């Protein structure tokens, strides 16, 4: 990478970056853990952020010391997803996180490209629900990747679909695994959230309020 960042594309994670669905994933996983006889704290949930549904279940079963047959695992994932989708169905368009719509619009106006890079298989209906779909040039979601974050595949597919070199891409992520994925793919990473957790990022912001494309000058 050159000394000064030349950003031509932004890749956004979805859950916890664009919309506050990270809390719904947590509530649904915790409900499943409780049914299996153990609890899940918010701190423990941190390590599940950005991680695929199937891998998250494996982590939780190991944590709870529960062993299940494959058919039971499928049933558990479908239960969790059913609860998660109940939250999503009840969600309002205004649950887009503060400043995100304005930031996406400023990126678009600046002529840069916009992509989604999410582990979620529920990404499309959520983007539709909050009305930001027209701002995205490319959507990479959990239905298209074979290697989940922290593997860089999600963001590499995004950069390549946008036809932008990784050196010219910045990823916005709320999860340590996502920041790691971006850096492993040779891209800049801006963490959204707590800088004590997102230590691998080039820069961490608490959220998008008051943020515009000048942020790229800080990379
Ligand atoms: C990520 C979330 O965006 O998507 C994870 O951070 C979630 O918590 C993963 O497990 C998969 O999402 P879904 O909607 O396909 O279960
Ligand atoms: Mg996230």
PDB file of C-alpha atoms and ligand atoms in Angstrom:
ATOM      1  CA  UNK A   1       0.000   0.000   0.000  1.00  0.00           C
ATOM      2  CA  UNK A   2       1.169   3.528  -0.725  1.00  0.00           C
ATOM      3  CA  UNK A   3       1.781   6.097   2.028  1.00  0.00           C
ATOM      4  CA  UNK A   4      -1.487   7.879   1.407  1.00  0.00           C
ATOM      5  CA  UNK A   5      -4.718   5.947   0.985  1.00  0.00           C
ATOM      6  CA  UNK A   6      -6.463   6.330  -2.369  1.00  0.00           C
ATOM      7  CA  UNK A   7      -9.912   4.964  -1.581  1.00  0.00           C
ATOM      8  CA  UNK A   8     -12.034   4.016  -4.593  1.00  0.00           C
ATOM      9  CA  UNK A   9     -14.465   1.615  -2.923  1.00  0.00           C
ATOM     10  CA  UNK A  10     -16.046   1.062   0.479  1.00  0.00           C
ATOM     11  CA  UNK A  11     -17.099  -2.391   1.628  1.00  0.00           C
ATOM     12  CA  UNK A  12     -19.532  -2.513   4.512  1.00  0.00           C
ATOM     13  CA  UNK A  13     -20.318  -5.268   6.930  1.00  0.00           C
ATOM     14  CA  UNK A  14     -24.065  -5.335   7.686  1.00  0.00           C
ATOM     15  CA  UNK A  15     -24.910  -6.530  11.209  1.00  0.00           C
ATOM     16  CA  UNK A  16     -23.715  -3.972  13.757  1.00  0.00           C
ATOM     17  CA  UNK A  17     -22.378  -1.565  11.103  1.00  0.00           C
ATOM     18  CA  UNK A  18     -25.339  -0.551   8.938  1.00  0.00           C
ATOM     19  CA  UNK A  19     -28.115  -1.775  11.164  1.00  0.00           C
ATOM     20  CA  UNK A  20     -28.367  -2.793  14.791  1.00  0.00           C
ATOM     21  CA  UNK A  21     -29.160  -6.452  14.087  1.00  0.00           C
ATOM     22  CA  UNK A  22     -26.095  -7.604  16.074  1.00  0.00           C
ATOM     23  CA  UNK A  23     -28.274  -7.331  19.195  1.00  0.00           C
ATOM     24  CA  UNK A  24     -30.920  -9.592  17.617  1.00  0.00           C
ATOM     25  CA  UNK A  25     -28.336 -12.252  16.746  1.00  0.00           C
ATOM     26  CA  UNK A  26     -27.218 -12.125  20.382  1.00  0.00           C
ATOM     27  CA  UNK A  27     -30.748 -12.430  21.791  1.00  0.00           C
ATOM     28  CA  UNK A  28     -31.563 -15.361  19.507  1.00  0.00           C
ATOM     29  CA  UNK A  29     -28.312 -17.215  20.269  1.00  0.00           C
ATOM     30  CA  UNK A  30     -28.748 -16.611  24.007  1.00  0.00           C
ATOM     31  CA  UNK A  31     -32.266 -18.032  23.851  1.00  0.00           C
ATOM     32  CA  UNK A  32     -30.912 -21.147  22.157  1.00  0.00           C
ATOM     33  CA  UNK A  33     -28.103 -21.492  24.735  1.00  0.00           C
ATOM     34  CA  UNK A  34     -30.627 -21.131  27.563  1.00  0.00           C
ATOM     35  CA  UNK A  35     -32.725 -23.939  26.062  1.00  0.00           C
ATOM     36  CA  UNK A  36     -29.581 -26.071  25.912  1.00  0.00           C
ATOM     37  CA  UNK A  37     -28.946 -25.377  29.612  1.00  0.00           C
ATOM     38  CA  UNK A  38     -26.265 -22.670  29.680  1.00  0.00           C
ATOM     39  CA  UNK A  39     -26.001 -18.894  29.343  1.00  0.00           C
ATOM     40  CA  UNK A  40     -24.272 -16.536  26.912  1.00  0.00           C
ATOM     41  CA  UNK A  41     -22.917 -13.225  28.163  1.00  0.00           C
ATOM     42  CA  UNK A  42     -22.495 -10.144  25.980  1.00  0.00           C
ATOM     43  CA  UNK A  43     -18.730 -10.471  26.375  1.00  0.00           C
ATOM     44  CA  UNK A  44     -18.846 -14.088  25.157  1.00  0.00           C
ATOM     45  CA  UNK A  45     -21.062 -13.017  22.273  1.00  0.00           C
ATOM     46  CA  UNK A  46     -18.332 -10.668  21.055  1.00  0.00           C
ATOM     47  CA  UNK A  47     -16.375 -13.611  19.614  1.00  0.00           C
ATOM     48  CA  UNK A  48     -19.418 -14.672  17.549  1.00  0.00           C
ATOM     49  CA  UNK A  49     -19.678 -11.348  15.728  1.00  0.00           C
ATOM     50  CA  UNK A  50     -18.959 -11.713  12.036  1.00  0.00           C
ATOM     51  CA  UNK A  51     -18.904 -15.506  12.316  1.00  0.00           C
ATOM     52  CA  UNK A  52     -21.196 -17.649  10.130  1.00  0.00           C
ATOM     53  CA  UNK A  53     -24.300 -19.303  11.548  1.00  0.00           C
ATOM     54  CA  UNK A  54     -22.854 -22.802  11.318  1.00  0.00           C
ATOM     55  CA  UNK A  55     -19.524 -21.862  12.909  1.00  0.00           C
ATOM     56  CA  UNK A  56     -21.278 -19.852  15.651  1.00  0.00           C
ATOM     57  CA  UNK A  57     -23.316 -22.919  16.616  1.00  0.00           C
ATOM     58  CA  UNK A  58     -20.156 -25.053  16.785  1.00  0.00           C
ATOM     59  CA  UNK A  59     -18.495 -22.469  19.084  1.00  0.00           C
ATOM     60  CA  UNK A  60     -21.551 -22.396  21.356  1.00  0.00           C
ATOM     61  CA  UNK A  61     -21.889 -26.178  21.548  1.00  0.00           C
ATOM     62  CA  UNK A  62     -18.220 -26.439  22.520  1.00  0.00           C
ATOM     63  CA  UNK A  63     -18.695 -23.740  25.139  1.00  0.00           C
ATOM     64  CA  UNK A  64     -21.742 -25.502  26.616  1.00  0.00           C
ATOM     65  CA  UNK A  65     -20.168 -28.957  26.357  1.00  0.00           C
ATOM     66  CA  UNK A  66     -23.139 -30.126  24.289  1.00  0.00           C
ATOM     67  CA  UNK A  67     -22.779 -32.652  21.510  1.00  0.00           C
ATOM     68  CA  UNK A  68     -25.449 -32.990  18.838  1.00  0.00           C
ATOM     69  CA  UNK A  69     -26.029 -35.056  15.704  1.00  0.00           C
ATOM     70  CA  UNK A  70     -25.973 -33.203  12.374  1.00  0.00           C
ATOM     71  CA  UNK A  71     -29.787 -33.274  12.028  1.00  0.00           C
ATOM     72  CA  UNK A  72     -30.125 -31.778  15.522  1.00  0.00           C
ATOM     73  CA  UNK A  73     -27.606 -29.065  14.627  1.00  0.00           C
ATOM     74  CA  UNK A  74     -29.667 -28.194  11.549  1.00  0.00           C
ATOM     75  CA  UNK A  75     -32.786 -28.009  13.728  1.00  0.00           C
ATOM     76  CA  UNK A  76     -31.023 -25.715  16.248  1.00  0.00           C
ATOM     77  CA  UNK A  77     -29.820 -23.351  13.521  1.00  0.00           C
ATOM     78  CA  UNK A  78     -33.274 -23.193  12.062  1.00  0.00           C
ATOM     79  CA  UNK A  79     -34.778 -22.435  15.502  1.00  0.00           C
ATOM     80  CA  UNK A  80     -32.250 -19.669  16.094  1.00  0.00           C
ATOM     81  CA  UNK A  81     -32.866 -18.219  12.644  1.00  0.00           C
ATOM     82  CA  UNK A  82     -36.638 -18.339  13.166  1.00  0.00           C
ATOM     83  CA  UNK A  83     -36.312 -16.250  16.360  1.00  0.00           C
ATOM     84  CA  UNK A  84     -33.856 -13.915  14.660  1.00  0.00           C
ATOM     85  CA  UNK A  85     -36.262 -13.362  11.755  1.00  0.00           C
ATOM     86  CA  UNK A  86     -39.082 -12.554  14.181  1.00  0.00           C
ATOM     87  CA  UNK A  87     -36.939  -9.664  15.449  1.00  0.00           C
ATOM     88  CA  UNK A  88     -36.086  -8.635  11.889  1.00  0.00           C
ATOM     89  CA  UNK A  89     -39.747  -8.715  10.837  1.00  0.00           C
ATOM     90  CA  UNK A  90     -40.622  -6.401  13.717  1.00  0.00           C
ATOM     91  CA  UNK A  91     -37.754  -4.076  12.807  1.00  0.00           C
ATOM     92  CA  UNK A  92     -38.439  -0.548  11.508  1.00  0.00           C
ATOM     93  CA  UNK A  93     -36.610   1.190   8.668  1.00  0.00           C
ATOM     94  CA  UNK A  94     -35.348   3.716  11.232  1.00  0.00           C
ATOM     95  CA  UNK A  95     -33.203   1.022  12.852  1.00  0.00           C
ATOM     96  CA  UNK A  96     -30.530   1.914  10.346  1.00  0.00           C
ATOM     97  CA  UNK A  97     -27.695   3.121  12.598  1.00  0.00           C
ATOM     98  CA  UNK A  98     -27.283   6.894  13.060  1.00  0.00           C
ATOM     99  CA  UNK A  99     -25.397   8.644  10.263  1.00  0.00           C
ATOM    100  CA  UNK A 100     -25.164   5.557   8.024  1.00  0.00           C
ATOM    101  CA  UNK A 101     -27.603   6.717   5.340  1.00  0.00           C
ATOM    102  CA  UNK A 102     -25.871  10.108   5.170  1.00  0.00           C
ATOM    103  CA  UNK A 103     -22.423   8.506   4.981  1.00  0.00           C
ATOM    104  CA  UNK A 104     -23.480   6.076   2.223  1.00  0.00           C
ATOM    105  CA  UNK A 105     -24.917   9.017   0.296  1.00  0.00           C
ATOM    106  CA  UNK A 106     -21.698  11.049   0.670  1.00  0.00           C
ATOM    107  CA  UNK A 107     -19.613   8.073  -0.537  1.00  0.00           C
ATOM    108  CA  UNK A 108     -21.922   7.664  -3.535  1.00  0.00           C
ATOM    109  CA  UNK A 109     -21.743  11.383  -4.383  1.00  0.00           C
ATOM    110  CA  UNK A 110     -17.945  11.270  -4.229  1.00  0.00           C
ATOM    111  CA  UNK A 111     -18.023   8.744  -7.107  1.00  0.00           C
ATOM    112  CA  UNK A 112     -16.673   5.855  -5.050  1.00  0.00           C
ATOM    113  CA  UNK A 113     -18.193   2.399  -5.244  1.00  0.00           C
ATOM    114  CA  UNK A 114     -20.155   0.734  -2.448  1.00  0.00           C
ATOM    115  CA  UNK A 115     -20.305  -2.963  -1.652  1.00  0.00           C
ATOM    116  CA  UNK A 116     -21.693  -5.150   1.096  1.00  0.00           C
ATOM    117  CA  UNK A 117     -19.549  -7.909   2.609  1.00  0.00           C
ATOM    118  CA  UNK A 118     -21.653  -9.807   5.125  1.00  0.00           C
ATOM    119  CA  UNK A 119     -21.618 -13.333   6.546  1.00  0.00           C
ATOM    120  CA  UNK A 120     -25.393 -13.221   6.817  1.00  0.00           C
ATOM    121  CA  UNK A 121     -27.744 -15.223   4.638  1.00  0.00           C
ATOM    122  CA  UNK A 122     -30.459 -12.748   5.627  1.00  0.00           C
ATOM    123  CA  UNK A 123     -28.696  -9.675   4.225  1.00  0.00           C
ATOM    124  CA  UNK A 124     -30.921  -8.938   1.213  1.00  0.00           C
ATOM    125  CA  UNK A 125     -34.277  -8.632   3.032  1.00  0.00           C
ATOM    126  CA  UNK A 126     -32.605  -6.477   5.724  1.00  0.00           C
ATOM    127  CA  UNK A 127     -31.106  -4.082   3.142  1.00  0.00           C
ATOM    128  CA  UNK A 128     -34.522  -3.881   1.448  1.00  0.00           C
ATOM    129  CA  UNK A 129     -36.242  -3.242   4.752  1.00  0.00           C
ATOM    130  CA  UNK A 130     -34.105  -0.229   5.610  1.00  0.00           C
ATOM    131  CA  UNK A 131     -34.281   1.082   2.042  1.00  0.00           C
ATOM    132  CA  UNK A 132     -30.552   1.313   1.221  1.00  0.00           C
ATOM    133  CA  UNK A 133     -30.405  -1.335  -1.517  1.00  0.00           C
ATOM    134  CA  UNK A 134     -30.197   1.222  -4.392  1.00  0.00           C
ATOM    135  CA  UNK A 135     -26.980   2.648  -2.885  1.00  0.00           C
ATOM    136  CA  UNK A 136     -25.121  -0.676  -3.213  1.00  0.00           C
ATOM    137  CA  UNK A 137     -23.230  -1.539  -6.398  1.00  0.00           C
ATOM    138  CA  UNK A 138     -22.531  -5.083  -5.194  1.00  0.00           C
ATOM    139  CA  UNK A 139     -23.811  -7.355  -2.437  1.00  0.00           C
ATOM    140  CA  UNK A 140     -21.727 -10.268  -1.167  1.00  0.00           C
ATOM    141  CA  UNK A 141     -23.547 -12.242   1.527  1.00  0.00           C
ATOM    142  CA  UNK A 142     -23.406 -15.557   3.337  1.00  0.00           C
ATOM    143  CA  UNK A 143     -25.027 -17.373   0.413  1.00  0.00           C
ATOM    144  CA  UNK A 144     -21.989 -16.657  -1.799  1.00  0.00           C
ATOM    145  CA  UNK A 145     -18.985 -17.418   0.391  1.00  0.00           C
ATOM    146  CA  UNK A 146     -17.369 -20.753   1.205  1.00  0.00           C
ATOM    147  CA  UNK A 147     -14.839 -19.373   3.716  1.00  0.00           C
ATOM    148  CA  UNK A 148     -16.202 -17.136   6.457  1.00  0.00           C
ATOM    149  CA  UNK A 149     -14.464 -14.239   8.208  1.00  0.00           C
ATOM    150  CA  UNK A 150     -11.644 -13.976   9.358  1.00  0.00           C
ATOM    151  CA  UNK A 151     -10.849 -15.447   5.936  1.00  0.00           C
ATOM    152  CA  UNK A 152     -10.679 -12.527   3.461  1.00  0.00           C
ATOM    153  CA  UNK A 153     -12.854 -14.249   0.820  1.00  0.00           C
ATOM    154  CA  UNK A 154     -15.995 -12.161   1.500  1.00  0.00           C
ATOM    155  CA  UNK A 155     -14.188  -8.872   0.926  1.00  0.00           C
ATOM    156  CA  UNK A 156     -12.025 -10.210  -1.908  1.00  0.00           C
ATOM    157  CA  UNK A 157     -15.194 -11.217  -3.778  1.00  0.00           C
ATOM    158  CA  UNK A 158     -16.581  -7.734  -3.120  1.00  0.00           C
ATOM    159  CA  UNK A 159     -13.473  -5.916  -4.361  1.00  0.00           C
ATOM    160  CA  UNK A 160     -13.252  -8.089  -7.424  1.00  0.00           C
ATOM    161  CA  UNK A 161     -16.964  -7.632  -8.286  1.00  0.00           C
ATOM    162  CA  UNK A 162     -16.444  -3.866  -7.960  1.00  0.00           C
ATOM    163  CA  UNK A 163     -13.267  -4.139 -10.068  1.00  0.00           C
ATOM    164  CA  UNK A 164     -11.250  -2.209  -7.485  1.00  0.00           C
ATOM    165  CA  UNK A 165      -7.782  -3.271  -6.280  1.00  0.00           C
ATOM    166  CA  UNK A 166      -7.656  -4.197  -2.551  1.00  0.00           C
ATOM    167  CA  UNK A 167      -5.152  -1.340  -1.956  1.00  0.00           C
ATOM    168  CA  UNK A 168      -7.944   1.068  -2.896  1.00  0.00           C
ATOM    169  CA  UNK A 169     -10.628  -0.513  -0.703  1.00  0.00           C
ATOM    170  CA  UNK A 170     -11.672   0.262   2.842  1.00  0.00           C
ATOM    171  CA  UNK A 171     -13.804  -2.091   4.912  1.00  0.00           C
ATOM    172  CA  UNK A 172     -16.113  -0.941   7.718  1.00  0.00           C
ATOM    173  CA  UNK A 173     -16.474  -3.608  10.414  1.00  0.00           C
ATOM    174  CA  UNK A 174     -17.768  -3.981  13.982  1.00  0.00           C
ATOM    175  CA  UNK A 175     -16.233  -7.442  14.513  1.00  0.00           C
ATOM    176  CA  UNK A 176     -12.632  -8.388  15.263  1.00  0.00           C
ATOM    177  CA  UNK A 177     -12.985 -11.297  12.782  1.00  0.00           C
ATOM    178  CA  UNK A 178     -14.116  -8.856  10.079  1.00  0.00           C
ATOM    179  CA  UNK A 179     -11.243  -6.445  10.694  1.00  0.00           C
ATOM    180  CA  UNK A 180      -8.858  -9.405  10.464  1.00  0.00           C
ATOM    181  CA  UNK A 181     -10.505 -10.491   7.188  1.00  0.00           C
ATOM    182  CA  UNK A 182     -10.105  -7.027   5.664  1.00  0.00           C
ATOM    183  CA  UNK A 183      -6.449  -6.758   6.662  1.00  0.00           C
ATOM    184  CA  UNK A 184      -5.743 -10.299   5.437  1.00  0.00           C
ATOM    185  CA  UNK A 185      -7.210  -9.246   2.078  1.00  0.00           C
ATOM    186  CA  UNK A 186      -4.797  -6.306   1.868  1.00  0.00           C
ATOM    187  CA  UNK A 187      -7.481  -3.673   2.465  1.00  0.00           C
ATOM    188  CA  UNK A 188      -7.807  -0.830   4.918  1.00  0.00           C
ATOM    189  CA  UNK A 189     -10.105  -1.481   7.880  1.00  0.00           C
ATOM    190  CA  UNK A 190     -12.115   1.082   9.785  1.00  0.00           C
ATOM    191  CA  UNK A 191     -13.507  -0.406  12.976  1.00  0.00           C
ATOM    192  CA  UNK A 192     -16.960   0.716  14.076  1.00  0.00           C
ATOM    193  CA  UNK A 193     -17.302   0.421  17.833  1.00  0.00           C
ATOM    194  CA  UNK A 194     -14.835  -0.141  20.648  1.00  0.00           C
ATOM    195  CA  UNK A 195     -11.152   0.462  19.900  1.00  0.00           C
ATOM    196  CA  UNK A 196     -10.161  -1.888  22.741  1.00  0.00           C
ATOM    197  CA  UNK A 197     -11.787  -4.750  20.769  1.00  0.00           C
ATOM    198  CA  UNK A 198     -11.018  -3.659  17.192  1.00  0.00           C
ATOM    199  CA  UNK A 199      -7.286  -3.385  17.746  1.00  0.00           C
ATOM    200  CA  UNK A 200      -6.309  -4.577  14.253  1.00  0.00           C
ATOM    201  CA  UNK A 201      -8.099  -1.726  12.465  1.00  0.00           C
ATOM    202  CA  UNK A 202      -6.287   1.210  10.831  1.00  0.00           C
ATOM    203  CA  UNK A 203      -8.760   3.498  12.546  1.00  0.00           C
ATOM    204  CA  UNK A 204     -11.756   3.066  14.860  1.00  0.00           C
ATOM    205  CA  UNK A 205     -14.863   5.262  14.931  1.00  0.00           C
ATOM    206  CA  UNK A 206     -17.655   4.966  17.505  1.00  0.00           C
ATOM    207  CA  UNK A 207     -20.313   5.253  14.766  1.00  0.00           C
ATOM    208  CA  UNK A 208     -21.138   7.185  11.584  1.00  0.00           C
ATOM    209  CA  UNK A 209     -22.633  10.326  13.083  1.00  0.00           C
ATOM    210  CA  UNK A 210     -20.709  13.334  11.762  1.00  0.00           C
ATOM    211  CA  UNK A 211     -18.499  11.129   9.543  1.00  0.00           C
ATOM    212  CA  UNK A 212     -18.006  11.998   5.875  1.00  0.00           C
ATOM    213  CA  UNK A 213     -15.510  11.099   3.164  1.00  0.00           C
ATOM    214  CA  UNK A 214     -12.816  13.234   4.874  1.00  0.00           C
ATOM    215  CA  UNK A 215     -12.309  10.140   7.056  1.00  0.00           C
ATOM    216  CA  UNK A 216     -10.267   8.611   4.206  1.00  0.00           C
ATOM    217  CA  UNK A 217      -7.601  11.316   4.724  1.00  0.00           C
ATOM    218  CA  UNK A 218      -6.936   9.831   8.160  1.00  0.00           C
ATOM    219  CA  UNK A 219      -5.941   6.435   6.797  1.00  0.00           C
TER     220      UNK A 219
HETATM  221  C1  LIG B   1     -22.869 -11.883  10.714  1.00  0.00           C
HETATM  222  C2  LIG B   1     -23.179 -11.708  12.176  1.00  0.00           C
HETATM  223  O1  LIG B   1     -23.036 -10.659  10.055  1.00  0.00           O
HETATM  224  O2  LIG B   1     -23.743 -12.836  10.125  1.00  0.00           O
HETATM  225  C3  LIG B   1     -23.154 -13.045  12.899  1.00  0.00           C
HETATM  226  O3  LIG B   1     -22.231 -10.843  12.763  1.00  0.00           O
HETATM  227  C4  LIG B   1     -24.080 -14.030  12.184  1.00  0.00           C
HETATM  228  O4  LIG B   1     -23.564 -12.852  14.234  1.00  0.00           O
HETATM  229  C5  LIG B   1     -23.688 -14.142  10.718  1.00  0.00           C
HETATM  230  O5  LIG B   1     -23.980 -15.319  12.780  1.00  0.00           O
HETATM  231  C6  LIG B   1     -24.604 -15.072   9.935  1.00  0.00           C
HETATM  232  O6  LIG B   1     -25.876 -14.503   9.867  1.00  0.00           O
HETATM  233  P1  LIG B   1     -27.199 -15.255   9.444  1.00  0.00           P
HETATM  234  O7  LIG B   1     -28.210 -14.123   9.328  1.00  0.00           O
HETATM  235  O8  LIG B   1     -26.941 -15.921   8.127  1.00  0.00           O
HETATM  236  O9  LIG B   1     -27.522 -16.236  10.508  1.00  0.00           O
HETATM  237 MG1  LIG B   2     -20.977  -7.176  12.050  1.00  0.00          MG
END
